[in-house]
Tab-separated table of C-alpha atoms in Angstrom:
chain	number	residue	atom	x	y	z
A	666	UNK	CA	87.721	150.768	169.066
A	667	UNK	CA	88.009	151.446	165.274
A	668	UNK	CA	91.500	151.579	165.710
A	669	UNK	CA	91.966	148.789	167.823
A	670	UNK	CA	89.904	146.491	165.098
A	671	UNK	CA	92.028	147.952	161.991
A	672	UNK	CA	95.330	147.331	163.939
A	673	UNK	CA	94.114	143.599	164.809
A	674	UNK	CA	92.713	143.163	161.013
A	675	UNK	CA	96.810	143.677	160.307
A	676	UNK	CA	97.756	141.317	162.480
A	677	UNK	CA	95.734	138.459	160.991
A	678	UNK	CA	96.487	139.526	157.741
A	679	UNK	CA	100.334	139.532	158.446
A	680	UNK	CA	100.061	136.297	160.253
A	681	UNK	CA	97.829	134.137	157.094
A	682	UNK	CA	100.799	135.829	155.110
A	683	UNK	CA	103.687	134.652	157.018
A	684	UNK	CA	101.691	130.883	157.203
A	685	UNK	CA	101.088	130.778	153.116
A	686	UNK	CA	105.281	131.632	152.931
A	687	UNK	CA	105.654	129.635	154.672
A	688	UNK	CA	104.048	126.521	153.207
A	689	UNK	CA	105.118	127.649	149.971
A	690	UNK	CA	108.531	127.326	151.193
A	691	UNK	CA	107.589	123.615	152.859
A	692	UNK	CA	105.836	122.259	149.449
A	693	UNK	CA	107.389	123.968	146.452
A	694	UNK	CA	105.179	124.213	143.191
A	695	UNK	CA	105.948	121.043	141.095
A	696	UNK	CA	107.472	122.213	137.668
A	697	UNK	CA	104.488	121.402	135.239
A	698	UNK	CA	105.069	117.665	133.214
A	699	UNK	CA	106.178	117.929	129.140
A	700	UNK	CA	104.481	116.435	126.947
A	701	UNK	CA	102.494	114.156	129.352
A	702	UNK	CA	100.482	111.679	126.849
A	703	UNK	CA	103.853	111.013	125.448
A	704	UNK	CA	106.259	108.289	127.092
A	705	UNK	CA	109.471	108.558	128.131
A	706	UNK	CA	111.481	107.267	124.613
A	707	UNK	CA	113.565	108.236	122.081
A	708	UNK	CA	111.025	110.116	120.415
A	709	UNK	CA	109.993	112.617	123.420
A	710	UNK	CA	113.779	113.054	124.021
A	711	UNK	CA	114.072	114.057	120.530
A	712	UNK	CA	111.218	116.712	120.531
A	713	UNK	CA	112.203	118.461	123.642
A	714	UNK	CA	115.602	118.364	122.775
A	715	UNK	CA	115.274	120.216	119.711
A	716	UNK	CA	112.348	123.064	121.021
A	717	UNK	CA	115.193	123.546	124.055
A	718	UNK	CA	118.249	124.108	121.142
A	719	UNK	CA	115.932	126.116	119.168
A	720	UNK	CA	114.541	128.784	122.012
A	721	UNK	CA	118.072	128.311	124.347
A	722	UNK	CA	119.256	132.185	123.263
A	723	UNK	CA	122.959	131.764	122.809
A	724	UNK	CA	123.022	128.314	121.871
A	725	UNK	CA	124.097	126.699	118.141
A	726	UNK	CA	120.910	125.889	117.560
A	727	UNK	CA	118.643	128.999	118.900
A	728	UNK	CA	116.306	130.792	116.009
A	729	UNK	CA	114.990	133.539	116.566
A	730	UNK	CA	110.985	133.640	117.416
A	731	UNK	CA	109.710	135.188	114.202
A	732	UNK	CA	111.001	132.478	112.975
A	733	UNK	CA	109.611	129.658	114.772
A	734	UNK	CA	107.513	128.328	112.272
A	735	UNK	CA	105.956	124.979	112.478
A	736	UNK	CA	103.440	123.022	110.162
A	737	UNK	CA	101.129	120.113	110.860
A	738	UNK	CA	99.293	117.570	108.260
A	739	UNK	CA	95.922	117.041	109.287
A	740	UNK	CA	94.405	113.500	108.177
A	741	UNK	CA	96.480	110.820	110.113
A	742	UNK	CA	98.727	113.496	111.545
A	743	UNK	CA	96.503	115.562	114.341
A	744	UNK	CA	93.407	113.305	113.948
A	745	UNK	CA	92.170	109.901	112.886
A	746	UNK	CA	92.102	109.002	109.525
A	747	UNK	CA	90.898	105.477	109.333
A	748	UNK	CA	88.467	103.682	108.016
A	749	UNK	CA	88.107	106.619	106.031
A	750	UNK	CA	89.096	110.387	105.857
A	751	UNK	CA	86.796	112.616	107.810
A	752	UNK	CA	86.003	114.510	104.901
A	753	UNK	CA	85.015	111.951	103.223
A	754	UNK	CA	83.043	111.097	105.884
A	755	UNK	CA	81.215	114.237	105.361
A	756	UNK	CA	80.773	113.745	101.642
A	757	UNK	CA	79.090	110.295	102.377
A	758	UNK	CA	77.025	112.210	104.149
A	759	UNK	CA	75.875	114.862	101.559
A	760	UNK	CA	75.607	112.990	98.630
A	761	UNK	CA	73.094	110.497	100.497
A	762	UNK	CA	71.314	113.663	101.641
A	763	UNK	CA	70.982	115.256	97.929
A	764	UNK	CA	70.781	111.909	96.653
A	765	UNK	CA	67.193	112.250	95.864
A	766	UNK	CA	67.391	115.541	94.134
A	767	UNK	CA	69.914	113.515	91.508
A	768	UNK	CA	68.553	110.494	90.510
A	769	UNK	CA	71.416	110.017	87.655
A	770	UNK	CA	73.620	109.322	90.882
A	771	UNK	CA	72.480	106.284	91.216
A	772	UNK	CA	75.058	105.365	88.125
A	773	UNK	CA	77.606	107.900	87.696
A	774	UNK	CA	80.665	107.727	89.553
A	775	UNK	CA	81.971	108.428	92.164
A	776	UNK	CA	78.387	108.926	93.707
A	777	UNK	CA	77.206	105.492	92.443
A	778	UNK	CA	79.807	103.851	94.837
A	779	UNK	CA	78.798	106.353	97.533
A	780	UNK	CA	75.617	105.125	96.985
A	781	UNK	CA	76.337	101.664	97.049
A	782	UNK	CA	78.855	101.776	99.998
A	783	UNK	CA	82.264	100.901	97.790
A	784	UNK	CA	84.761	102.169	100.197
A	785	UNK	CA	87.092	101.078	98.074
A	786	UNK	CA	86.029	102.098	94.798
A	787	UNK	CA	85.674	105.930	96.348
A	788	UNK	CA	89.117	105.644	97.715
A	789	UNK	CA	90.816	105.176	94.247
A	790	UNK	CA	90.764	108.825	93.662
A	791	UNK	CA	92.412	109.759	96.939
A	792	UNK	CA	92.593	113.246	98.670
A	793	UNK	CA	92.396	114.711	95.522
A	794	UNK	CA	89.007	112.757	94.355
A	795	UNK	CA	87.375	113.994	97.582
A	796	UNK	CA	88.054	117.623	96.325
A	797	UNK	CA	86.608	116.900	93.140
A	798	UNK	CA	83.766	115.355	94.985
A	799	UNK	CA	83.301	118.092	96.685
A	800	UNK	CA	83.271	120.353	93.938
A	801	UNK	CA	80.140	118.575	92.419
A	802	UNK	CA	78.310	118.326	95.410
A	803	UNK	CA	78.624	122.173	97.233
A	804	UNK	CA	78.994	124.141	94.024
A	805	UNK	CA	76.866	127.620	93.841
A	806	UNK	CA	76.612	127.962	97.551
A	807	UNK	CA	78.380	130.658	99.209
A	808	UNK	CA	81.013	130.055	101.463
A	809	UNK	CA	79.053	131.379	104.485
A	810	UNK	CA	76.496	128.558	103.791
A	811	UNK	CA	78.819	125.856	103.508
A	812	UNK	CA	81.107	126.609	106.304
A	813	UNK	CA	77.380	126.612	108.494
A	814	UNK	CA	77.001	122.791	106.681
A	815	UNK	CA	80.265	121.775	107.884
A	816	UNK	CA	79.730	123.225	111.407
A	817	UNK	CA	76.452	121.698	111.881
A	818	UNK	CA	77.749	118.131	110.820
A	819	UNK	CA	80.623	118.067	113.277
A	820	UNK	CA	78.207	118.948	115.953
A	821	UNK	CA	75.782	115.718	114.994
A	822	UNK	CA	77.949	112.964	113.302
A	823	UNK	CA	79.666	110.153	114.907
A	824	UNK	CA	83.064	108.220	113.862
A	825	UNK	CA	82.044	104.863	112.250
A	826	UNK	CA	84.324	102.884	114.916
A	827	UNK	CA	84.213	104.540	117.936
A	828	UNK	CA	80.861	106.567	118.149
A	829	UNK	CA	82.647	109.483	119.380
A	830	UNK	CA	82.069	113.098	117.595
A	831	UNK	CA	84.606	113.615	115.041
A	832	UNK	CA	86.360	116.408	116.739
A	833	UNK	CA	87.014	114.331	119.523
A	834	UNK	CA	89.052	111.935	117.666
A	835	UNK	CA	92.142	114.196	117.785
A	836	UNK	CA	94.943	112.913	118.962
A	837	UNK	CA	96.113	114.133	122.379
A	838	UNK	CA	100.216	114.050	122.082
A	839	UNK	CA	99.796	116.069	118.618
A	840	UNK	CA	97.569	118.880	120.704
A	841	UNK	CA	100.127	119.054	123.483
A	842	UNK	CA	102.860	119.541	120.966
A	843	UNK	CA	101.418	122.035	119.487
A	844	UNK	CA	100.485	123.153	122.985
A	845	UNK	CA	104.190	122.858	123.900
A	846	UNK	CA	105.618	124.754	120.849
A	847	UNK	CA	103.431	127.449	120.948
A	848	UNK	CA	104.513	128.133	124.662
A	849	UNK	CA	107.933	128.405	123.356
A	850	UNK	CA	107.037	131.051	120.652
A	851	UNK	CA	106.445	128.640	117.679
A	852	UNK	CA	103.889	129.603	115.223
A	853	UNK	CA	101.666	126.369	114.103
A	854	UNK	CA	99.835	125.963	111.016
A	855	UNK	CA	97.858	123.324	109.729
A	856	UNK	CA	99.202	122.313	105.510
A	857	UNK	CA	96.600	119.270	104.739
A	858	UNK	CA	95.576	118.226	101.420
A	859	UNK	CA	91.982	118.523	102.839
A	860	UNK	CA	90.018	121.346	101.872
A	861	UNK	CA	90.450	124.465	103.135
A	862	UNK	CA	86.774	125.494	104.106
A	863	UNK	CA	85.746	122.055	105.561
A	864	UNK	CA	89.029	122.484	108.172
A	865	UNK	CA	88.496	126.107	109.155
A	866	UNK	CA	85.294	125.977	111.173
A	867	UNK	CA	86.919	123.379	113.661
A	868	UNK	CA	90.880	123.305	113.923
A	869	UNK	CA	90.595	126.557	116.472
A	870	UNK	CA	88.380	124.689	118.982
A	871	UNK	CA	90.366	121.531	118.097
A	872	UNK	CA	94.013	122.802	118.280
A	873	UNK	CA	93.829	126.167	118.886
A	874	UNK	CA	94.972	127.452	114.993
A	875	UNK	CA	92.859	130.126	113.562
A	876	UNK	CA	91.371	129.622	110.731
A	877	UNK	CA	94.445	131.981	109.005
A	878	UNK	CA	96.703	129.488	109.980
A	879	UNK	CA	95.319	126.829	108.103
A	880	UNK	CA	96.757	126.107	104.549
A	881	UNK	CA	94.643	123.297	102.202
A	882	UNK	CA	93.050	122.262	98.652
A	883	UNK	CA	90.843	125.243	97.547
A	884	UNK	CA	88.513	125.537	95.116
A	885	UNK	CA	87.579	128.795	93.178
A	886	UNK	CA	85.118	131.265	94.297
A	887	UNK	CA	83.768	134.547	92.731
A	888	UNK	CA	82.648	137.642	94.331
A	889	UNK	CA	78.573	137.866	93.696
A	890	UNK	CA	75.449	140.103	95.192
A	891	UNK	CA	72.688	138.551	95.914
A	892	UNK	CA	69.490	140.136	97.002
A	893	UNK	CA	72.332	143.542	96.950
A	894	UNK	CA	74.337	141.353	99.501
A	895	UNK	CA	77.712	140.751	98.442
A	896	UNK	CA	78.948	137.154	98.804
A	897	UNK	CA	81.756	134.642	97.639
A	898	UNK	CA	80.247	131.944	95.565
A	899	UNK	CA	81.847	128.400	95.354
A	900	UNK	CA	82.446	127.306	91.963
A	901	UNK	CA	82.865	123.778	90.782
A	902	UNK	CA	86.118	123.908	89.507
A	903	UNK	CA	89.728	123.093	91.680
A	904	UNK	CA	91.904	126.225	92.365
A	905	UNK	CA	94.175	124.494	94.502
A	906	UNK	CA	95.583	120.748	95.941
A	907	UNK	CA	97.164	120.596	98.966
A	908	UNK	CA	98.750	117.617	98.508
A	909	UNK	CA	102.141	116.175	97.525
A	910	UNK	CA	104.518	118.496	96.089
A	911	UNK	CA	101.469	121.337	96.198
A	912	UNK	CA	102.588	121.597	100.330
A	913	UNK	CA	105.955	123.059	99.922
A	914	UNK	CA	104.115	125.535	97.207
A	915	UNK	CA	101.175	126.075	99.277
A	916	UNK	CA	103.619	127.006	102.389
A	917	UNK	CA	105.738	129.310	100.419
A	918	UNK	CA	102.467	130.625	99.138
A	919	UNK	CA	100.420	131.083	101.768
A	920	UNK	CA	102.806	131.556	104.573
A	921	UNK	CA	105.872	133.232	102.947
A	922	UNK	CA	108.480	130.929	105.814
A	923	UNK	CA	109.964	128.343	105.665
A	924	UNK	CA	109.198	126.083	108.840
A	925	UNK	CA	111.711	124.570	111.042
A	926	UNK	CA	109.555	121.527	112.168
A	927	UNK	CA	107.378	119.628	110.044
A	928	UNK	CA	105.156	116.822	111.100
A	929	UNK	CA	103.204	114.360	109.114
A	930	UNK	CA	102.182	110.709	108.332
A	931	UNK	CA	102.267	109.085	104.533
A	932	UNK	CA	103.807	109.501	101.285
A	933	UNK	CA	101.130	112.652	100.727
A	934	UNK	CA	103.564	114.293	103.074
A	935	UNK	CA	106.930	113.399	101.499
A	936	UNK	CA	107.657	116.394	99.566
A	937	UNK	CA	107.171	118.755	102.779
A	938	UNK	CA	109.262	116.842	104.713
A	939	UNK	CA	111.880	116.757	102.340
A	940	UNK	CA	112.034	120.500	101.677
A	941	UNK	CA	111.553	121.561	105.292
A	942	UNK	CA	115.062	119.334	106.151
A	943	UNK	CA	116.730	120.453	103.528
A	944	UNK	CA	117.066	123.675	104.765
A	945	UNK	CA	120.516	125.042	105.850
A	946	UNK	CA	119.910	125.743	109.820
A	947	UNK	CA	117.903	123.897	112.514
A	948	UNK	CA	115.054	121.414	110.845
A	949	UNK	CA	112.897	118.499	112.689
A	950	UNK	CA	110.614	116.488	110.655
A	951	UNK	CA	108.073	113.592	112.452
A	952	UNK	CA	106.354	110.925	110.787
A	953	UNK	CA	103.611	109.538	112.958
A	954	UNK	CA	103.527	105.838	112.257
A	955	UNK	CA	99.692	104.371	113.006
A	956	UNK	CA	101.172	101.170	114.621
A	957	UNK	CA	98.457	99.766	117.484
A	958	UNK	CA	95.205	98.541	115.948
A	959	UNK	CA	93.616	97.927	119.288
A	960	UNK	CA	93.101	101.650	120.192
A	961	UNK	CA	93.098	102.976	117.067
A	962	UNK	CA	94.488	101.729	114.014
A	963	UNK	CA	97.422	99.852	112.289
A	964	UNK	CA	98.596	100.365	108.672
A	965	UNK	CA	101.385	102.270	106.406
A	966	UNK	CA	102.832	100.394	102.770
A	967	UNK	CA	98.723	99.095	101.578
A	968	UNK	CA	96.586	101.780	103.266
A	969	UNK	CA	94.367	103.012	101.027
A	970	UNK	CA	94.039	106.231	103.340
A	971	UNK	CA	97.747	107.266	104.521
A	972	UNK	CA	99.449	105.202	102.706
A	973	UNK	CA	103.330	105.453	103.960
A	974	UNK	CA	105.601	103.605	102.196
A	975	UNK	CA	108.628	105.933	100.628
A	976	UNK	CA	108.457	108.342	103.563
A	977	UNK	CA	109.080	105.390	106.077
A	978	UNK	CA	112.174	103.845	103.782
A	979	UNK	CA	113.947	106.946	103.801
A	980	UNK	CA	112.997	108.046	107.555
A	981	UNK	CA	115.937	107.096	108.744
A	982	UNK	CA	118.218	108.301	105.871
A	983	UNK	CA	117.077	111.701	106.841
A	984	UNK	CA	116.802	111.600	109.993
A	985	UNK	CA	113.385	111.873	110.432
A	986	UNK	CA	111.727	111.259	113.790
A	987	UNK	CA	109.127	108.087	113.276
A	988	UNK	CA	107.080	108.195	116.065
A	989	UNK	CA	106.040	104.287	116.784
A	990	UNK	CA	102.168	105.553	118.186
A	991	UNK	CA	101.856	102.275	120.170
A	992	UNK	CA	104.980	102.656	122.297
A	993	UNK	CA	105.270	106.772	122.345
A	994	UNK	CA	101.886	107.410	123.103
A	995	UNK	CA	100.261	106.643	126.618
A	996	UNK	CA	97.219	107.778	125.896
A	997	UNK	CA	95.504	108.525	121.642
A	998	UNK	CA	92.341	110.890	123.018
A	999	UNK	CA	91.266	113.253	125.284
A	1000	UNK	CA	88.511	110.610	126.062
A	1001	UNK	CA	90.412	107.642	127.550
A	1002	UNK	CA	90.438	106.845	130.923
């Protein structure tokens, strides 16, 4: 009887095989879809084209993987920027909260526009007056502490427009490209002019790039003990910018290769997209252009936040890729329908 059940069990078995091999062979596995936020233009064409030269081993065009190396601004590039940058965002938000602990504020700038809500008068100073901002309001802490501030405002505060939590206001094409060149051995950083230790809590559960692979403005910090615990204190003085011709410096720097594709969105991105094509060998630069003010935002030449103006002149000189965001993109976030 034990016999008899073990040689039926076989049977069955063979005969669910045979019926799965069979359907397999009847409805073949659909190849998965590139790129699938994207639409079918010029500038998906372009992409693919170049990841396929690039990883196609005998090919013109192929590099090898180590050398795959592909960089990413942040603000405007991989998320929203609009109506303001998110890190300012998060200043506006911790200068109201020491606010009372500094009544002089209330006319010294730039907390006194803070303050007052002067969008305008804050963005003057651009990326680089947020750093300084941020130097006079998080100075002394350590970094532990502030990286816990910056995690526990992106799990509480809400985009201005939309209402959404700012780390779901990434744009979905950017994360599947970087999705897409990291299955085809590309390394992807983040090189932002935004600072360093307000990025690196969030861009791994945002885009999947450790904190390691994140390059942006630092300031200086100092070992310390405190209570005979050793810590790194933030100081209030700039170490680093991010920004402008500090990219190409900060990549050599802090990454030690040059990339191969390089993708941004304003002027603040100009001198990294210049360098990165200028290379002898493969290069692909992007400029996302914000184009569709009904789901997200329109501006380049008079933004006060992205302003693209010189980058977009000489796109097509150079053959960079501007990706028009209202007629590439199907879809802008993970949260539309």
């Amino acid at each position: 009887m034990r016999i008899r059940l073990q040689a039926t069990d076989t049977i069955i078995t063979s005969s669910v095989a045979w019926i799965v091999l069979m359907l397999i062979g009847a409805f073949p596995v659909l190849a998965q879809e590139i790129l699938p936020s994207w639409s079918d233009t010029v500038a998906k064409t372009r992409i693919v084209g170049f990841v396929k030269a690039t990883t196609t081993e005998g090919g013109d065009g192929y590099v090898a993987p180590q050398d795959r190396i592909a960089v990413f601004d942040n603000d405007g590039t991989l998320w929203s920027e609009q109506p303001f940058y998110f890190q300012l965002g998060f200043m506006l938000d911790r200068v109201k909260t020491l606010a009372p602990q500094h009544p002089e504020w209330k006319t010294k700038e730039p907390f006194k526009s803070i303050l007052e809500g002067d969008l305008k008068g804050i963005a003057k100073g651009g990326e680089k007056g947020i750093v300084e901002l941020g130097m006079a309001t998080h100075a002394g802490m350590t970094t532990d502490q502030f990286a816990k501030i910056v995690t526990d405002w992106f799990a509480t505060a809400k985009h201005p427009k939309t209402g959404r939590p700012y780390d779901e206001m990434t744009f979905l094409p950017m994360r599947e490209l970087l999705d897409y060149l990291r299955d085809n051995a590309f390394k992807t950083y983040i090189v932002s002019g935004g600072g360093v230790e307000f990025m690196r809590p969030i861009t791994e559960k945002a885009y999947g790039i450790p904190p390691e692979q994140v390059v942006g403005s630092t300031i200086a910090t100092e070992y310390a003990v405190v209570g005979d615990v050793p810590v790194l204190k933030r100081l209030p003085k700039i170490d680093f910018v991010d920004d402008g011709p500090g990219k190409p410096a900060g990549i050599n720097k802090f990454i030690g290769r040059k990339p191969i594709f390089v993708a941004g969105n304003s002027d603040g991105d100009y001198e990294m997209l210049r360098w990165v094509t200028a290379a002898k060998g493969p290069a692909f630069a992007m400029i996302v252009h914000h184009t569709d003010a009904e789901r997200e935002y329109a501006y380049d030449r008079k933004s006060e936040f992205g302003k693209l103006d010189k980058a977009l002149d000489e796109a097509e000189r150079r053959n960079w890729l501007v990706v028009d965001m209202k007629a590439d993109w199907k879809k802008f976030y993970g949260f539309e329908n």
